[in-house]
Coordinates of C-alpha atoms and ligand atoms in Angstrom, one line a residue:
M1 CA -42.3 70.8 -70.2
N2 CA -40.8 68.2 -67.9
F3 CA -38.5 69.2 -65.0
S4 CA -37.8 65.5 -64.0
L5 CA -34.6 63.7 -64.8
S6 CA -35.1 60.3 -66.6
E7 CA -34.1 57.1 -64.7
E8 CA -31.0 56.9 -66.9
H9 CA -30.0 60.5 -66.0
I10 CA -30.5 59.7 -62.3
M11 CA -28.2 56.6 -62.6
I12 CA -25.5 58.6 -64.4
R13 CA -25.7 61.4 -61.8
D14 CA -25.5 58.9 -59.0
A15 CA -22.5 57.1 -60.5
A16 CA -20.7 60.4 -60.8
R17 CA -21.7 61.4 -57.2
D18 CA -20.5 58.1 -55.9
F19 CA -17.2 58.3 -57.8
A20 CA -16.6 61.9 -56.5
K21 CA -17.2 60.9 -52.9
T22 CA -15.2 57.6 -52.9
E23 CA -12.4 58.5 -55.3
L24 CA -12.0 62.3 -55.5
L25 CA -12.7 63.3 -52.0
P26 CA -10.0 61.4 -50.0
G27 CA -7.0 63.2 -51.5
V28 CA -8.5 66.4 -52.6
I29 CA -7.0 68.7 -49.9
E30 CA -3.5 67.2 -50.4
R31 CA -3.6 67.5 -54.2
D32 CA -4.7 71.2 -53.8
N33 CA -1.8 71.8 -51.3
K34 CA 0.8 70.1 -53.5
Q35 CA -0.6 71.2 -56.8
E36 CA -0.7 67.6 -57.8
F37 CA -2.3 66.5 -61.1
P38 CA -4.8 63.6 -60.4
Q39 CA -3.1 61.2 -62.9
E40 CA -4.6 58.0 -61.6
L41 CA -8.0 59.5 -61.1
V42 CA -8.0 60.7 -64.7
K43 CA -7.4 57.1 -65.8
K44 CA -10.3 56.0 -63.6
M45 CA -12.6 58.7 -65.0
G46 CA -11.6 57.5 -68.5
D47 CA -12.5 53.9 -67.6
L48 CA -15.9 55.2 -66.4
G49 CA -16.5 57.0 -69.8
F50 CA -16.3 60.5 -68.3
L51 CA -13.6 61.7 -70.7
G52 CA -15.7 61.1 -73.9
I53 CA -19.2 61.5 -72.5
M54 CA -20.9 62.8 -75.6
V55 CA -18.6 61.0 -78.2
D56 CA -20.2 58.4 -80.5
P57 CA -19.4 54.9 -79.2
K58 CA -17.9 54.1 -82.6
Y59 CA -15.0 56.4 -81.6
G60 CA -14.8 54.9 -78.1
G61 CA -17.1 57.4 -76.4
S62 CA -20.0 56.9 -74.0
G63 CA -22.7 58.2 -76.5
M64 CA -24.5 60.2 -73.8
D65 CA -26.2 63.6 -74.2
A66 CA -25.3 67.0 -72.9
I67 CA -27.7 66.7 -70.0
S68 CA -25.7 63.7 -68.8
Y69 CA -22.5 65.8 -69.3
V70 CA -23.7 68.6 -67.0
L71 CA -24.9 66.1 -64.4
I72 CA -21.5 64.5 -64.3
M73 CA -19.7 67.9 -64.3
E74 CA -21.8 69.1 -61.4
E75 CA -21.2 66.1 -59.2
L76 CA -17.4 66.0 -59.9
S77 CA -17.1 69.8 -59.3
K78 CA -18.9 69.6 -55.9
I79 CA -15.8 67.8 -54.7
D80 CA -12.9 68.5 -57.0
A81 CA -13.0 71.3 -59.6
S82 CA -9.4 70.6 -60.6
A83 CA -10.5 67.1 -61.8
S84 CA -13.6 68.4 -63.4
V85 CA -11.8 71.0 -65.6
I86 CA -9.8 68.2 -67.1
V87 CA -13.0 66.5 -67.9
S88 CA -14.6 69.6 -69.3
V89 CA -11.7 70.6 -71.6
N90 CA -11.2 67.1 -72.8
N91 CA -15.0 66.6 -73.6
S92 CA -16.2 69.9 -74.9
L93 CA -13.1 71.7 -76.3
V94 CA -11.1 68.7 -77.6
C95 CA -13.4 65.7 -78.3
Y96 CA -16.4 67.8 -79.4
G97 CA -14.2 69.9 -81.7
L98 CA -12.6 66.9 -83.3
E99 CA -15.9 64.9 -83.6
S100 CA -17.8 67.8 -85.2
Y101 CA -15.1 69.4 -87.4
G102 CA -12.3 66.8 -87.8
S103 CA -11.7 64.5 -90.7
E104 CA -12.3 60.8 -90.4
E105 CA -8.6 60.1 -90.3
Q106 CA -8.2 62.7 -87.4
K107 CA -11.1 61.0 -85.5
Q108 CA -9.6 57.5 -85.9
K109 CA -6.1 58.7 -85.0
Y110 CA -6.9 61.0 -82.1
L111 CA -10.5 61.0 -81.0
T112 CA -10.6 57.3 -80.2
K113 CA -7.8 57.6 -77.7
L114 CA -9.1 61.0 -76.2
A115 CA -12.6 59.6 -75.7
T116 CA -11.4 56.7 -73.6
G117 CA -8.8 58.7 -71.6
E118 CA -5.9 56.9 -73.2
S119 CA -4.9 60.4 -74.3
V120 CA -5.6 63.7 -72.6
G121 CA -6.4 66.8 -74.7
A122 CA -5.6 70.5 -74.3
F123 CA -7.1 73.5 -76.1
C124 CA -4.7 76.3 -76.9
L125 CA -6.3 79.7 -77.8
S126 CA -5.1 82.2 -75.2
E127 CA -1.9 84.1 -75.7
P128 CA 0.0 86.8 -73.7
E129 CA -1.6 89.4 -75.9
A130 CA -4.7 87.6 -77.1
G131 CA -6.9 86.5 -74.2
S132 CA -10.4 88.0 -74.5
D133 CA -9.5 89.5 -77.8
A134 CA -9.2 86.1 -79.4
T135 CA -9.0 87.3 -83.0
S136 CA -5.7 89.0 -82.3
Q137 CA -3.7 85.8 -82.5
R138 CA 0.0 86.3 -82.7
T139 CA 0.9 82.6 -83.1
T140 CA 1.5 82.1 -86.8
A141 CA 1.1 79.0 -89.0
I142 CA 2.8 79.5 -92.3
D143 CA 1.6 77.3 -95.2
K144 CA 4.6 75.4 -96.7
G145 CA 2.7 73.2 -99.1
D146 CA 2.4 69.8 -97.5
H147 CA 2.9 71.2 -93.9
Y148 CA 2.7 74.3 -91.8
I149 CA 5.4 75.9 -89.6
I150 CA 4.0 77.1 -86.3
N151 CA 5.6 79.8 -84.1
G152 CA 4.3 81.5 -81.0
T153 CA 3.3 81.3 -77.4
K154 CA 0.1 80.1 -75.7
N155 CA -0.8 80.9 -72.1
W156 CA -2.7 79.3 -69.2
I157 CA -3.2 76.0 -71.0
T158 CA -5.3 73.6 -68.9
S159 CA -3.6 70.1 -68.8
G160 CA -0.7 71.9 -70.6
G161 CA 2.1 69.7 -69.3
R162 CA 0.0 66.4 -69.1
A163 CA -1.8 66.4 -72.3
D164 CA -0.9 64.2 -75.3
V165 CA -2.9 66.0 -78.0
Y166 CA -3.1 69.8 -78.3
I167 CA -5.6 71.8 -80.5
V168 CA -3.7 74.9 -81.4
I169 CA -5.3 78.0 -82.9
A170 CA -2.9 80.1 -85.1
Q171 CA -3.0 82.9 -87.6
T172 CA -2.2 81.9 -91.2
D173 CA -3.1 85.1 -93.1
R174 CA -3.2 88.2 -90.9
D175 CA -4.8 90.3 -93.7
K176 CA -7.9 88.1 -93.5
G177 CA -8.4 88.7 -89.7
S178 CA -10.6 86.1 -88.1
H179 CA -11.0 84.4 -91.5
G180 CA -7.2 83.8 -91.7
I181 CA -7.1 81.7 -88.6
N182 CA -6.7 77.9 -88.5
A183 CA -6.9 75.1 -85.9
F184 CA -4.3 72.4 -85.8
I185 CA -3.7 69.1 -84.0
L186 CA -0.2 69.0 -82.4
E187 CA 1.3 66.1 -80.4
K188 CA 3.5 66.3 -77.4
G189 CA 7.1 65.7 -78.4
M190 CA 6.9 67.4 -81.8
K191 CA 10.3 69.1 -82.5
G192 CA 10.2 72.7 -81.4
F193 CA 7.2 72.3 -79.1
D194 CA 8.3 73.3 -75.6
I195 CA 6.3 73.2 -72.3
G196 CA 7.0 76.1 -69.9
P197 CA 6.9 75.9 -66.1
K198 CA 3.6 75.1 -64.3
E199 CA 1.6 78.1 -63.1
D200 CA 1.2 78.5 -59.3
K201 CA -2.5 79.3 -59.1
L202 CA -5.1 80.7 -56.6
G203 CA -7.5 77.8 -57.3
I204 CA -8.0 74.6 -59.3
R205 CA -4.4 73.9 -58.1
G206 CA -4.6 70.2 -59.0
S207 CA -5.1 71.2 -62.7
D208 CA -1.9 71.4 -64.6
T209 CA -1.6 74.9 -66.2
H210 CA 1.3 75.9 -68.4
T211 CA 2.6 78.3 -71.0
L212 CA 3.5 76.6 -74.3
Q213 CA 6.1 77.7 -76.8
F214 CA 6.2 76.8 -80.5
N215 CA 9.5 77.3 -82.3
D216 CA 9.3 76.3 -86.0
V217 CA 7.1 73.3 -85.2
K218 CA 6.4 71.4 -88.4
V219 CA 2.8 70.2 -88.6
P220 CA 1.6 68.1 -91.4
K221 CA -1.2 69.6 -93.5
E222 CA -3.6 66.7 -92.6
N223 CA -3.5 68.0 -89.0
R224 CA -5.4 71.2 -89.9
I225 CA -9.0 70.9 -88.7
G226 CA -11.5 71.9 -91.3
A227 CA -11.2 74.2 -94.3
N228 CA -8.5 76.8 -94.6
G229 CA -9.5 79.9 -92.5
S230 CA -12.2 78.1 -90.5
G231 CA -10.2 78.1 -87.2
F232 CA -11.8 81.1 -85.5
R233 CA -15.3 79.9 -86.1
F234 CA -14.2 76.4 -84.9
A235 CA -12.8 78.0 -81.7
M236 CA -16.1 80.0 -81.1
K237 CA -18.3 77.0 -81.7
T238 CA -16.3 74.7 -79.4
L239 CA -16.1 77.4 -76.7
S240 CA -19.9 77.7 -76.8
G241 CA -20.1 74.0 -75.7
G242 CA -17.2 74.5 -73.3
R243 CA -19.1 77.3 -71.6
I244 CA -21.9 74.7 -70.8
G245 CA -19.2 72.6 -69.1
I246 CA -17.8 75.5 -67.1
A247 CA -21.3 76.6 -66.2
A248 CA -21.9 73.1 -64.8
Q249 CA -18.6 73.3 -63.0
A250 CA -19.6 76.6 -61.4
L251 CA -23.0 75.1 -60.4
G252 CA -21.2 72.1 -58.8
I253 CA -18.8 74.4 -56.8
A254 CA -21.8 76.4 -55.6
S255 CA -23.9 73.4 -54.7
G256 CA -21.0 71.7 -53.1
A257 CA -20.4 74.7 -50.9
Y258 CA -24.1 75.0 -50.1
E259 CA -24.4 71.4 -49.0
L260 CA -21.4 71.8 -46.7
A261 CA -22.8 75.0 -45.2
L262 CA -26.3 73.4 -44.6
K263 CA -24.7 70.4 -42.9
Y264 CA -22.4 72.6 -40.8
S265 CA -25.3 75.0 -39.8
K266 CA -27.3 72.0 -38.5
E267 CA -24.5 70.8 -36.3
R268 CA -22.8 73.9 -35.0
K269 CA -24.4 75.5 -32.0
A270 CA -24.3 79.1 -30.9
F271 CA -26.5 81.0 -28.4
G272 CA -28.1 77.8 -27.2
T273 CA -29.2 76.4 -30.6
E274 CA -28.0 75.1 -34.0
I275 CA -26.9 78.1 -36.0
C276 CA -29.4 77.3 -38.8
N277 CA -32.1 78.4 -36.4
H278 CA -30.8 81.9 -36.4
Q279 CA -32.4 84.0 -39.1
A280 CA -29.1 85.5 -40.2
I281 CA -27.9 82.0 -41.2
A282 CA -31.3 80.6 -42.4
F283 CA -31.8 83.5 -44.8
K284 CA -28.3 82.9 -46.3
L285 CA -29.3 79.3 -46.9
A286 CA -32.5 80.4 -48.5
D287 CA -30.7 82.8 -50.8
M288 CA -28.1 80.2 -51.7
Y289 CA -30.6 77.5 -52.5
T290 CA -32.8 79.8 -54.6
D291 CA -29.9 81.1 -56.7
I292 CA -28.4 77.6 -57.2
E293 CA -31.7 76.3 -58.4
A294 CA -32.0 79.2 -60.8
A295 CA -28.4 78.5 -62.1
R296 CA -29.3 74.8 -62.5
M297 CA -32.3 75.7 -64.7
M298 CA -30.0 77.8 -66.9
V299 CA -27.3 75.1 -67.1
M300 CA -29.9 72.5 -68.0
K301 CA -31.5 74.8 -70.6
A302 CA -28.2 75.3 -72.3
A303 CA -27.5 71.6 -72.3
W304 CA -31.0 70.9 -73.6
D305 CA -30.6 73.4 -76.4
K306 CA -27.4 71.6 -77.4
D307 CA -29.2 68.2 -77.3
Q308 CA -32.1 69.6 -79.4
G309 CA -29.8 71.0 -82.1
N310 CA -30.8 74.6 -81.2
N311 CA -28.3 77.4 -81.3
Y312 CA -26.7 77.5 -77.8
D313 CA -24.3 80.4 -78.1
K314 CA -26.6 82.7 -76.0
S315 CA -27.9 80.1 -73.5
S316 CA -24.4 78.8 -72.8
A317 CA -23.1 82.3 -72.2
M318 CA -26.0 83.1 -70.0
A319 CA -25.6 79.9 -68.0
K320 CA -21.9 80.5 -67.5
L321 CA -22.3 84.2 -66.6
Y322 CA -25.0 83.4 -64.0
A323 CA -23.7 80.2 -62.5
S324 CA -20.2 81.6 -62.1
K325 CA -21.6 84.6 -60.3
V326 CA -23.6 82.4 -58.0
A327 CA -20.5 80.2 -57.4
M328 CA -18.4 83.2 -56.4
E329 CA -21.0 84.9 -54.2
H330 CA -22.2 81.8 -52.4
T331 CA -18.9 80.1 -51.8
V332 CA -18.0 83.3 -49.9
E333 CA -21.3 82.9 -47.9
A334 CA -20.4 79.2 -47.2
V335 CA -17.1 80.3 -45.7
Q336 CA -19.0 82.9 -43.7
I337 CA -21.5 80.4 -42.3
H338 CA -18.5 78.2 -41.3
G339 CA -17.0 81.2 -39.4
G340 CA -13.4 80.5 -38.3
N341 CA -13.6 76.9 -39.5
G342 CA -14.4 78.2 -43.0
F343 CA -10.9 79.6 -43.2
V344 CA -9.4 76.2 -42.4
K345 CA -8.6 73.8 -45.2
E346 CA -10.1 70.7 -43.7
Y347 CA -13.6 72.1 -44.0
H348 CA -13.2 72.3 -47.8
V349 CA -15.2 75.6 -48.3
E350 CA -12.1 77.8 -48.6
R351 CA -10.9 75.7 -51.5
L352 CA -14.3 75.9 -53.2
M353 CA -14.2 79.7 -52.8
R354 CA -10.8 79.8 -54.4
D355 CA -11.8 77.4 -57.2
A356 CA -15.0 79.5 -57.9
K357 CA -13.1 82.5 -59.1
I358 CA -11.7 80.9 -62.3
T359 CA -15.2 80.1 -63.5
Q360 CA -15.7 83.9 -64.0
I361 CA -12.5 84.0 -66.1
Y362 CA -11.7 81.0 -68.3
E363 CA -13.5 80.0 -71.4
G364 CA -14.5 83.7 -71.7
T365 CA -14.6 86.1 -68.8
S366 CA -18.0 87.3 -67.5
E367 CA -17.5 90.5 -69.5
I368 CA -17.1 88.4 -72.7
Q369 CA -20.2 86.5 -71.9
K370 CA -22.1 89.8 -71.8
I371 CA -20.7 90.7 -75.2
V372 CA -21.9 87.3 -76.6
I373 CA -25.4 87.7 -75.0
S374 CA -25.9 91.3 -75.9
R375 CA -24.8 90.8 -79.5
S376 CA -27.1 87.9 -79.9
L377 CA -30.0 89.9 -78.4
I378 CA -29.4 92.7 -80.8
K379 CA -29.2 90.4 -83.8
E380 CA -32.4 88.5 -82.9
Ligands
CAA1 N1 -20.2 80.7 -84.0 C1 -19.9 80.9 -85.3 N2 -19.2 82.0 -85.7 C2 -18.9 82.9 -84.8 C3 -19.2 82.8 -83.5 C4 -19.9 81.6 -83.1 N3 -20.3 81.4 -81.8 N4 -18.7 83.9 -82.8 C5 -18.2 84.7 -83.7 N5 -18.3 84.1 -84.9 C6 -17.8 84.6 -86.2 C7 -18.5 86.0 -86.5 O1 -19.7 85.8 -87.1 C8 -17.5 86.6 -87.4 O2 -17.6 86.1 -88.7 P1 -17.8 87.2 -90.0 O3 -16.6 88.0 -90.0 O4 -18.0 86.3 -91.1 O5 -19.1 88.0 -89.6 C9 -16.1 86.2 -86.9 O6 -16.4 84.9 -86.1 C10 -15.5 87.1 -85.9 O7 -16.4 87.4 -84.9 P2 -16.5 88.7 -84.1 O8 -16.5 89.9 -85.1 O9 -17.7 88.6 -83.2 O10 -15.1 88.8 -83.3 P3 -14.6 89.7 -82.2 O11 -13.2 90.0 -82.4 O12 -15.6 90.8 -81.9 O13 -14.6 88.7 -80.9 C11 -15.5 87.5 -79.0 C12 -15.7 88.0 -80.5 C13 -16.9 86.9 -78.7 C14 -15.2 88.6 -78.1 C15 -14.4 86.4 -79.0 O14 -13.2 87.0 -79.3 C16 -14.3 85.6 -77.7 O15 -15.2 84.7 -77.4 N6 -13.4 85.9 -76.8 C17 -13.1 85.2 -75.6 C18 -12.1 84.1 -75.9 C19 -12.2 83.0 -74.9 O16 -13.3 82.5 -74.5 N7 -11.1 82.5 -74.4 C20 -11.1 81.4 -73.5 C21 -9.8 80.7 -73.7 S1 -10.0 78.9 -73.8 C22 -9.9 78.4 -72.2 O17 -10.1 79.1 -71.3 C23 -9.7 76.9 -72.1 C24 -9.2 76.3 -70.9 O18 -8.1 75.8 -70.9 C25 -10.1 76.2 -69.7

């Protein structure tokens, strides 16, 4: 067992750290205030290879491993979780899904642009009445021979208004339950594909979240991903990888808040000394650091499982469950350590606290992660 990062991994982490500090940090408060999508920064992240981190270079990707992916996700998320969720969804729900389950034609047509950031991807599973209960898809895809007709509504879609390529999960044969579900590639601008207003959110306000409406959208048969009826399994497998990305995002939010709290506690004085010298604060720092290190081990283990070709359904769910809990608890503590300043936007920790909450909700709530973990324990 080796707990050290390779030199290459350290270089990748440092490149992401440097990008986050020099490019993401300067406008992050303003983007959060204005709910502004980081359009130019997405392009820059594409140029750096952050949008197709694990994609084979023959499709325009960076050809890196999942360890590199989580290192990049942690560094970006320390500063700007709105930017990092765009990276996470594009990498693990869209690029990974297409590379693993798409046809060669689909990869040539879509993946090559998604991996370089020329296109941005969205993953559309959740519906008004099918969030955690993902098998209850109401969106329908009716087989018409050489094409499908798609009708329905998708909710809370990350990059919903800004994406170019949308992976849409829909029910083709209700009688077959989860085996009657398919995944399709849709393009922005297809007739009948409408984008609803942007959501006004508590956190990750720079990320662009929309409801999407499909009214008789005609989708060519070659845009179905995989065999007929394989869409639910496709969604579950891609989400397992997505959960590693969100776990790394939660880790980054927690470690970003911890670093700010540590720095502040060494500068701020009360009762004649820096507040880190008071046990009430010092013990908070000890708890934060310990829990963040434990979360980091779990995130790395899930990424390692993926790199080794092991099943990572359980380790990714565990990493997301734990890292998101640590992110929520310790961003609250970081605000507390900052006192009144923690409640003020310029100190960044209040934004990290708001951003932390979504990591317990999207790509499967914490309750869903417990279902995945417990089912896999019982099956083992
Ligand atoms: N790999 C392969 N197959 C899987 C699988 C996996 N990880 N998980 C389930 N399956 C298979 C099952 O084996 C089963 O197949 P059989 O019928 O052949 O046995 C089939 O899929 C149905 O599975 P379940 O019976 O377990 O289905 P369920 O109705 O009990 O639901 C669930 C399972 C885990 C709760 C699932 O519905 C789930 O993960 N829900 C949460 C959905 C979610 O994460 N949504 C996030 C939205 S995306 C998002 O947030 C993106 C964003 O923009 C940030």
